[in-house]
Amino acid sequence: MPRNEVPRTVFRRLRGTTVGFRLDIDIEGDVSGCRLEGEALNRVAEEAICATLTRNAEFAPGLDEGGNPATGYYMNSINF
């Protein structure tokens, strides 16, 4: 996660923690939702992190068994 895209106060508060995230992906490969999990989170941190993840994420559309576009999700974590 680019450090200059998240407020410095958020980085300071989260230093030494791990934040899990899930991005929901629509049938066009765009992020349609963002959920975070971490003890040190607050609304400002969640908004800043989700905005950064959503802005920088690039996904190819998922496909179902018939080869048609399908929704999906991506899960990972960030160590601060």
PDB file of N, CA and C in Angstrom:
ATOM      1  N   MET A   1       0.848  -1.162   0.000  1.00  0.00           N
ATOM      2  CA  MET A   1       0.000   0.000   0.000  1.00  0.00           C
ATOM      3  C   MET A   1       0.900   1.233   0.000  1.00  0.00           C
ATOM      4  N   PRO A   2       0.716   2.116  -0.968  1.00  0.00           N
ATOM      5  CA  PRO A   2       1.538   3.319  -1.032  1.00  0.00           C
ATOM      6  C   PRO A   2       1.382   4.176   0.225  1.00  0.00           C
ATOM      7  N   ARG A   3       2.475   4.419   0.903  1.00  0.00           N
ATOM      8  CA  ARG A   3       2.449   5.148   2.169  1.00  0.00           C
ATOM      9  C   ARG A   3       1.915   6.568   2.014  1.00  0.00           C
ATOM     10  N   ASN A   4       2.198   7.192   0.888  1.00  0.00           N
ATOM     11  CA  ASN A   4       1.768   8.583   0.706  1.00  0.00           C
ATOM     12  C   ASN A   4       0.277   8.717   0.404  1.00  0.00           C
ATOM     13  N   GLU A   5      -0.443   7.609   0.255  1.00  0.00           N
ATOM     14  CA  GLU A   5      -1.871   7.676  -0.040  1.00  0.00           C
ATOM     15  C   GLU A   5      -2.751   7.517   1.193  1.00  0.00           C
ATOM     16  N   VAL A   6      -2.150   7.214   2.323  1.00  0.00           N
ATOM     17  CA  VAL A   6      -2.902   7.047   3.568  1.00  0.00           C
ATOM     18  C   VAL A   6      -2.357   8.066   4.568  1.00  0.00           C
ATOM     19  N   PRO A   7      -3.227   8.785   5.271  1.00  0.00           N
ATOM     20  CA  PRO A   7      -2.756   9.801   6.217  1.00  0.00           C
ATOM     21  C   PRO A   7      -1.718   9.255   7.201  1.00  0.00           C
ATOM     22  N   ARG A   8      -0.735  10.073   7.485  1.00  0.00           N
ATOM     23  CA  ARG A   8       0.353   9.687   8.391  1.00  0.00           C
ATOM     24  C   ARG A   8      -0.171   9.245   9.757  1.00  0.00           C
ATOM     25  N   THR A   9      -1.219   9.890  10.230  1.00  0.00           N
ATOM     26  CA  THR A   9      -1.772   9.519  11.541  1.00  0.00           C
ATOM     27  C   THR A   9      -2.322   8.098  11.532  1.00  0.00           C
ATOM     28  N   VAL A  10      -2.859   7.668  10.387  1.00  0.00           N
ATOM     29  CA  VAL A  10      -3.360   6.296  10.272  1.00  0.00           C
ATOM     30  C   VAL A  10      -2.195   5.321  10.364  1.00  0.00           C
ATOM     31  N   PHE A  11      -1.110   5.593   9.642  1.00  0.00           N
ATOM     32  CA  PHE A  11       0.053   4.713   9.703  1.00  0.00           C
ATOM     33  C   PHE A  11       0.610   4.626  11.121  1.00  0.00           C
ATOM     34  N   ARG A  12       0.678   5.763  11.803  1.00  0.00           N
ATOM     35  CA  ARG A  12       1.212   5.744  13.177  1.00  0.00           C
ATOM     36  C   ARG A  12       0.354   4.892  14.094  1.00  0.00           C
ATOM     37  N   ARG A  13      -0.952   5.031  13.974  1.00  0.00           N
ATOM     38  CA  ARG A  13      -1.866   4.278  14.840  1.00  0.00           C
ATOM     39  C   ARG A  13      -1.793   2.776  14.571  1.00  0.00           C
ATOM     40  N   LEU A  14      -1.572   2.406  13.314  1.00  0.00           N
ATOM     41  CA  LEU A  14      -1.591   0.995  12.931  1.00  0.00           C
ATOM     42  C   LEU A  14      -0.213   0.332  12.942  1.00  0.00           C
ATOM     43  N   ARG A  15       0.833   1.098  13.222  1.00  0.00           N
ATOM     44  CA  ARG A  15       2.192   0.550  13.198  1.00  0.00           C
ATOM     45  C   ARG A  15       2.286  -0.712  14.059  1.00  0.00           C
ATOM     46  N   GLY A  16       2.830  -1.781  13.461  1.00  0.00           N
ATOM     47  CA  GLY A  16       3.009  -3.036  14.177  1.00  0.00           C
ATOM     48  C   GLY A  16       1.791  -3.945  14.164  1.00  0.00           C
ATOM     49  N   THR A  17       0.727  -3.535  13.480  1.00  0.00           N
ATOM     50  CA  THR A  17      -0.485  -4.357  13.434  1.00  0.00           C
ATOM     51  C   THR A  17      -0.672  -4.955  12.037  1.00  0.00           C
ATOM     52  N   THR A  18      -1.566  -5.907  11.957  1.00  0.00           N
ATOM     53  CA  THR A  18      -1.956  -6.503  10.680  1.00  0.00           C
ATOM     54  C   THR A  18      -3.443  -6.250  10.478  1.00  0.00           C
ATOM     55  N   VAL A  19      -3.794  -5.788   9.293  1.00  0.00           N
ATOM     56  CA  VAL A  19      -5.188  -5.524   8.954  1.00  0.00           C
ATOM     57  C   VAL A  19      -5.579  -6.462   7.814  1.00  0.00           C
ATOM     58  N   GLY A  20      -6.585  -7.281   8.051  1.00  0.00           N
ATOM     59  CA  GLY A  20      -7.106  -8.150   7.003  1.00  0.00           C
ATOM     60  C   GLY A  20      -8.133  -7.401   6.179  1.00  0.00           C
ATOM     61  N   PHE A  21      -8.221  -7.746   4.903  1.00  0.00           N
ATOM     62  CA  PHE A  21      -9.226  -7.096   4.070  1.00  0.00           C
ATOM     63  C   PHE A  21      -9.829  -8.067   3.067  1.00  0.00           C
ATOM     64  N   ARG A  22     -11.032  -7.735   2.643  1.00  0.00           N
ATOM     65  CA  ARG A  22     -11.734  -8.466   1.588  1.00  0.00           C
ATOM     66  C   ARG A  22     -12.288  -7.437   0.616  1.00  0.00           C
ATOM     67  N   LEU A  23     -11.956  -7.606  -0.649  1.00  0.00           N
ATOM     68  CA  LEU A  23     -12.498  -6.768  -1.709  1.00  0.00           C
ATOM     69  C   LEU A  23     -13.494  -7.598  -2.504  1.00  0.00           C
ATOM     70  N   ASP A  24     -14.717  -7.105  -2.632  1.00  0.00           N
ATOM     71  CA  ASP A  24     -15.717  -7.757  -3.467  1.00  0.00           C
ATOM     72  C   ASP A  24     -15.525  -7.250  -4.892  1.00  0.00           C
ATOM     73  N   ILE A  25     -15.560  -8.174  -5.855  1.00  0.00           N
ATOM     74  CA  ILE A  25     -15.296  -7.840  -7.250  1.00  0.00           C
ATOM     75  C   ILE A  25     -16.553  -8.093  -8.082  1.00  0.00           C
ATOM     76  N   ASP A  26     -16.941  -7.105  -8.896  1.00  0.00           N
ATOM     77  CA  ASP A  26     -18.146  -7.266  -9.713  1.00  0.00           C
ATOM     78  C   ASP A  26     -17.826  -7.972 -11.034  1.00  0.00           C
ATOM     79  N   ILE A  27     -18.827  -8.147 -11.879  1.00  0.00           N
ATOM     80  CA  ILE A  27     -18.639  -8.919 -13.107  1.00  0.00           C
ATOM     81  C   ILE A  27     -17.766  -8.215 -14.145  1.00  0.00           C
ATOM     82  N   GLU A  28     -17.457  -6.945 -13.922  1.00  0.00           N
ATOM     83  CA  GLU A  28     -16.562  -6.218 -14.822  1.00  0.00           C
ATOM     84  C   GLU A  28     -15.132  -6.170 -14.296  1.00  0.00           C
ATOM     85  N   GLY A  29     -14.894  -6.770 -13.122  1.00  0.00           N
ATOM     86  CA  GLY A  29     -13.565  -6.769 -12.528  1.00  0.00           C
ATOM     87  C   GLY A  29     -13.290  -5.567 -11.646  1.00  0.00           C
ATOM     88  N   ASP A  30     -14.315  -4.764 -11.369  1.00  0.00           N
ATOM     89  CA  ASP A  30     -14.161  -3.580 -10.517  1.00  0.00           C
ATOM     90  C   ASP A  30     -14.498  -3.917  -9.068  1.00  0.00           C
ATOM     91  N   VAL A  31     -13.871  -3.205  -8.142  1.00  0.00           N
ATOM     92  CA  VAL A  31     -14.152  -3.401  -6.720  1.00  0.00           C
ATOM     93  C   VAL A  31     -15.527  -2.822  -6.409  1.00  0.00           C
ATOM     94  N   SER A  32     -16.383  -3.641  -5.805  1.00  0.00           N
ATOM     95  CA  SER A  32     -17.738  -3.194  -5.466  1.00  0.00           C
ATOM     96  C   SER A  32     -17.953  -3.107  -3.959  1.00  0.00           C
ATOM     97  N   GLY A  33     -16.973  -3.532  -3.182  1.00  0.00           N
ATOM     98  CA  GLY A  33     -17.087  -3.461  -1.734  1.00  0.00           C
ATOM     99  C   GLY A  33     -15.745  -3.725  -1.080  1.00  0.00           C
ATOM    100  N   CYS A  34     -15.584  -3.210   0.132  1.00  0.00           N
ATOM    101  CA  CYS A  34     -14.339  -3.362   0.876  1.00  0.00           C
ATOM    102  C   CYS A  34     -14.680  -3.550   2.344  1.00  0.00           C
ATOM    103  N   ARG A  35     -14.109  -4.589   2.949  1.00  0.00           N
ATOM    104  CA  ARG A  35     -14.290  -4.831   4.382  1.00  0.00           C
ATOM    105  C   ARG A  35     -12.930  -5.058   5.017  1.00  0.00           C
ATOM    106  N   LEU A  36     -12.735  -4.468   6.183  1.00  0.00           N
ATOM    107  CA  LEU A  36     -11.470  -4.591   6.901  1.00  0.00           C
ATOM    108  C   LEU A  36     -11.686  -5.258   8.246  1.00  0.00           C
ATOM    109  N   GLU A  37     -10.620  -5.885   8.744  1.00  0.00           N
ATOM    110  CA  GLU A  37     -10.666  -6.495  10.063  1.00  0.00           C
ATOM    111  C   GLU A  37      -9.342  -6.224  10.765  1.00  0.00           C
ATOM    112  N   GLY A  38      -9.415  -5.558  11.900  1.00  0.00           N
ATOM    113  CA  GLY A  38      -8.223  -5.256  12.676  1.00  0.00           C
ATOM    114  C   GLY A  38      -8.598  -4.531  13.949  1.00  0.00           C
ATOM    115  N   GLU A  39      -7.830  -4.760  14.993  1.00  0.00           N
ATOM    116  CA  GLU A  39      -8.158  -4.194  16.306  1.00  0.00           C
ATOM    117  C   GLU A  39      -7.996  -2.686  16.383  1.00  0.00           C
ATOM    118  N   ALA A  40      -7.024  -2.127  15.685  1.00  0.00           N
ATOM    119  CA  ALA A  40      -6.704  -0.708  15.841  1.00  0.00           C
ATOM    120  C   ALA A  40      -7.447   0.186  14.851  1.00  0.00           C
ATOM    121  N   LEU A  41      -8.432  -0.346  14.157  1.00  0.00           N
ATOM    122  CA  LEU A  41      -9.117   0.431  13.125  1.00  0.00           C
ATOM    123  C   LEU A  41     -10.149   1.392  13.705  1.00  0.00           C
ATOM    124  N   ASN A  42     -10.315   2.495  13.021  1.00  0.00           N
ATOM    125  CA  ASN A  42     -11.413   3.417  13.290  1.00  0.00           C
ATOM    126  C   ASN A  42     -11.972   3.852  11.939  1.00  0.00           C
ATOM    127  N   ARG A  43     -12.990   4.671  11.942  1.00  0.00           N
ATOM    128  CA  ARG A  43     -13.652   5.063  10.693  1.00  0.00           C
ATOM    129  C   ARG A  43     -12.693   5.738   9.719  1.00  0.00           C
ATOM    130  N   VAL A  44     -11.851   6.636  10.213  1.00  0.00           N
ATOM    131  CA  VAL A  44     -10.906   7.352   9.346  1.00  0.00           C
ATOM    132  C   VAL A  44      -9.940   6.371   8.692  1.00  0.00           C
ATOM    133  N   ALA A  45      -9.415   5.440   9.489  1.00  0.00           N
ATOM    134  CA  ALA A  45      -8.483   4.444   8.954  1.00  0.00           C
ATOM    135  C   ALA A  45      -9.170   3.562   7.925  1.00  0.00           C
ATOM    136  N   GLU A  46     -10.368   3.107   8.241  1.00  0.00           N
ATOM    137  CA  GLU A  46     -11.099   2.235   7.310  1.00  0.00           C
ATOM    138  C   GLU A  46     -11.360   2.941   5.986  1.00  0.00           C
ATOM    139  N   GLU A  47     -11.813   4.186   6.051  1.00  0.00           N
ATOM    140  CA  GLU A  47     -12.099   4.932   4.822  1.00  0.00           C
ATOM    141  C   GLU A  47     -10.838   5.143   3.995  1.00  0.00           C
ATOM    142  N   ALA A  48      -9.736   5.508   4.647  1.00  0.00           N
ATOM    143  CA  ALA A  48      -8.486   5.764   3.925  1.00  0.00           C
ATOM    144  C   ALA A  48      -7.941   4.490   3.291  1.00  0.00           C
ATOM    145  N   ILE A  49      -7.956   3.398   4.035  1.00  0.00           N
ATOM    146  CA  ILE A  49      -7.415   2.144   3.516  1.00  0.00           C
ATOM    147  C   ILE A  49      -8.293   1.607   2.395  1.00  0.00           C
ATOM    148  N   CYS A  50      -9.606   1.582   2.596  1.00  0.00           N
ATOM    149  CA  CYS A  50     -10.503   1.077   1.545  1.00  0.00           C
ATOM    150  C   CYS A  50     -10.423   1.940   0.287  1.00  0.00           C
ATOM    151  N   ALA A  51     -10.332   3.240   0.439  1.00  0.00           N
ATOM    152  CA  ALA A  51     -10.226   4.116  -0.733  1.00  0.00           C
ATOM    153  C   ALA A  51      -8.947   3.816  -1.510  1.00  0.00           C
ATOM    154  N   THR A  52      -7.846   3.616  -0.797  1.00  0.00           N
ATOM    155  CA  THR A  52      -6.571   3.317  -1.453  1.00  0.00           C
ATOM    156  C   THR A  52      -6.609   1.961  -2.138  1.00  0.00           C
ATOM    157  N   LEU A  53      -7.128   0.949  -1.439  1.00  0.00           N
ATOM    158  CA  LEU A  53      -7.220  -0.383  -2.042  1.00  0.00           C
ATOM    159  C   LEU A  53      -8.109  -0.362  -3.279  1.00  0.00           C
ATOM    160  N   THR A  54      -9.252   0.294  -3.186  1.00  0.00           N
ATOM    161  CA  THR A  54     -10.197   0.347  -4.302  1.00  0.00           C
ATOM    162  C   THR A  54      -9.595   1.086  -5.496  1.00  0.00           C
ATOM    163  N   ARG A  55      -8.904   2.174  -5.246  1.00  0.00           N
ATOM    164  CA  ARG A  55      -8.307   2.981  -6.311  1.00  0.00           C
ATOM    165  C   ARG A  55      -7.182   2.225  -7.031  1.00  0.00           C
ATOM    166  N   ASN A  56      -6.417   1.423  -6.305  1.00  0.00           N
ATOM    167  CA  ASN A  56      -5.243   0.770  -6.886  1.00  0.00           C
ATOM    168  C   ASN A  56      -5.472  -0.665  -7.354  1.00  0.00           C
ATOM    169  N   ALA A  57      -6.595  -1.253  -7.009  1.00  0.00           N
ATOM    170  CA  ALA A  57      -6.845  -2.657  -7.353  1.00  0.00           C
ATOM    171  C   ALA A  57      -7.170  -2.815  -8.836  1.00  0.00           C
ATOM    172  N   GLU A  58      -6.627  -3.865  -9.428  1.00  0.00           N
ATOM    173  CA  GLU A  58      -6.933  -4.207 -10.818  1.00  0.00           C
ATOM    174  C   GLU A  58      -7.205  -5.702 -10.886  1.00  0.00           C
ATOM    175  N   PHE A  59      -8.375  -6.064 -11.373  1.00  0.00           N
ATOM    176  CA  PHE A  59      -8.755  -7.465 -11.481  1.00  0.00           C
ATOM    177  C   PHE A  59      -9.341  -7.740 -12.854  1.00  0.00           C
ATOM    178  N   ALA A  60      -9.081  -8.930 -13.365  1.00  0.00           N
ATOM    179  CA  ALA A  60      -9.783  -9.413 -14.550  1.00  0.00           C
ATOM    180  C   ALA A  60     -11.112  -9.972 -14.059  1.00  0.00           C
ATOM    181  N   PRO A  61     -12.173  -9.817 -14.827  1.00  0.00           N
ATOM    182  CA  PRO A  61     -13.457 -10.368 -14.387  1.00  0.00           C
ATOM    183  C   PRO A  61     -13.362 -11.875 -14.159  1.00  0.00           C
ATOM    184  N   GLY A  62     -14.023 -12.334 -13.103  1.00  0.00           N
ATOM    185  CA  GLY A  62     -14.096 -13.768 -12.861  1.00  0.00           C
ATOM    186  C   GLY A  62     -15.061 -14.407 -13.851  1.00  0.00           C
ATOM    187  N   LEU A  63     -14.903 -15.707 -14.044  1.00  0.00           N
ATOM    188  CA  LEU A  63     -15.789 -16.433 -14.950  1.00  0.00           C
ATOM    189  C   LEU A  63     -16.417 -17.605 -14.218  1.00  0.00           C
ATOM    190  N   ASP A  64     -17.680 -17.874 -14.544  1.00  0.00           N
ATOM    191  CA  ASP A  64     -18.339 -19.037 -13.958  1.00  0.00           C
ATOM    192  C   ASP A  64     -18.005 -20.278 -14.791  1.00  0.00           C
ATOM    193  N   GLU A  65     -18.611 -21.394 -14.456  1.00  0.00           N
ATOM    194  CA  GLU A  65     -18.322 -22.655 -15.144  1.00  0.00           C
ATOM    195  C   GLU A  65     -18.650 -22.613 -16.632  1.00  0.00           C
ATOM    196  N   GLY A  66     -19.583 -21.760 -17.011  1.00  0.00           N
ATOM    197  CA  GLY A  66     -19.966 -21.627 -18.413  1.00  0.00           C
ATOM    198  C   GLY A  66     -19.166 -20.585 -19.174  1.00  0.00           C
ATOM    199  N   GLY A  67     -18.190 -19.959 -18.498  1.00  0.00           N
ATOM    200  CA  GLY A  67     -17.378 -18.934 -19.136  1.00  0.00           C
ATOM    201  C   GLY A  67     -18.000 -17.555 -19.129  1.00  0.00           C
ATOM    202  N   ASN A  68     -19.061 -17.381 -18.363  1.00  0.00           N
ATOM    203  CA  ASN A  68     -19.735 -16.087 -18.259  1.00  0.00           C
ATOM    204  C   ASN A  68     -19.142 -15.271 -17.112  1.00  0.00           C
ATOM    205  N   PRO A  69     -19.144 -13.936 -17.238  1.00  0.00           N
ATOM    206  CA  PRO A  69     -18.629 -13.106 -16.147  1.00  0.00           C
ATOM    207  C   PRO A  69     -19.345 -13.412 -14.830  1.00  0.00           C
ATOM    208  N   ALA A  70     -18.575 -13.427 -13.749  1.00  0.00           N
ATOM    209  CA  ALA A  70     -19.129 -13.743 -12.428  1.00  0.00           C
ATOM    210  C   ALA A  70     -18.496 -12.841 -11.378  1.00  0.00           C
ATOM    211  N   THR A  71     -19.215 -12.631 -10.299  1.00  0.00           N
ATOM    212  CA  THR A  71     -18.663 -11.871  -9.178  1.00  0.00           C
ATOM    213  C   THR A  71     -17.680 -12.755  -8.415  1.00  0.00           C
ATOM    214  N   GLY A  72     -16.875 -12.111  -7.587  1.00  0.00           N
ATOM    215  CA  GLY A  72     -15.916 -12.849  -6.769  1.00  0.00           C
ATOM    216  C   GLY A  72     -15.404 -11.964  -5.658  1.00  0.00           C
ATOM    217  N   TYR A  73     -14.334 -12.402  -5.023  1.00  0.00           N
ATOM    218  CA  TYR A  73     -13.717 -11.596  -3.973  1.00  0.00           C
ATOM    219  C   TYR A  73     -12.240 -11.925  -3.878  1.00  0.00           C
ATOM    220  N   TYR A  74     -11.503 -11.024  -3.238  1.00  0.00           N
ATOM    221  CA  TYR A  74     -10.072 -11.178  -3.013  1.00  0.00           C
ATOM    222  C   TYR A  74      -9.817 -10.857  -1.554  1.00  0.00           C
ATOM    223  N   MET A  75      -9.107 -11.741  -0.864  1.00  0.00           N
ATOM    224  CA  MET A  75      -8.785 -11.526   0.550  1.00  0.00           C
ATOM    225  C   MET A  75      -7.271 -11.523   0.725  1.00  0.00           C
ATOM    226  N   ASN A  76      -6.799 -10.642   1.604  1.00  0.00           N
ATOM    227  CA  ASN A  76      -5.375 -10.568   1.912  1.00  0.00           C
ATOM    228  C   ASN A  76      -5.221  -9.778   3.201  1.00  0.00           C
ATOM    229  N   SER A  77      -3.992  -9.464   3.560  1.00  0.00           N
ATOM    230  CA  SER A  77      -3.748  -8.651   4.750  1.00  0.00           C
ATOM    231  C   SER A  77      -2.590  -7.702   4.489  1.00  0.00           C
ATOM    232  N   ILE A  78      -2.535  -6.655   5.302  1.00  0.00           N
ATOM    233  CA  ILE A  78      -1.489  -5.640   5.213  1.00  0.00           C
ATOM    234  C   ILE A  78      -0.802  -5.579   6.566  1.00  0.00           C
ATOM    235  N   ASN A  79       0.520  -5.678   6.562  1.00  0.00           N
ATOM    236  CA  ASN A  79       1.302  -5.503   7.788  1.00  0.00           C
ATOM    237  C   ASN A  79       1.798  -4.064   7.830  1.00  0.00           C
ATOM    238  N   PHE A  80       1.416  -3.338   8.862  1.00  0.00           N
ATOM    239  CA  PHE A  80       1.824  -1.938   8.995  1.00  0.00           C
ATOM    240  C   PHE A  80       3.058  -1.808   9.853  1.00  0.00           C
TER     241      PHE A  80
END
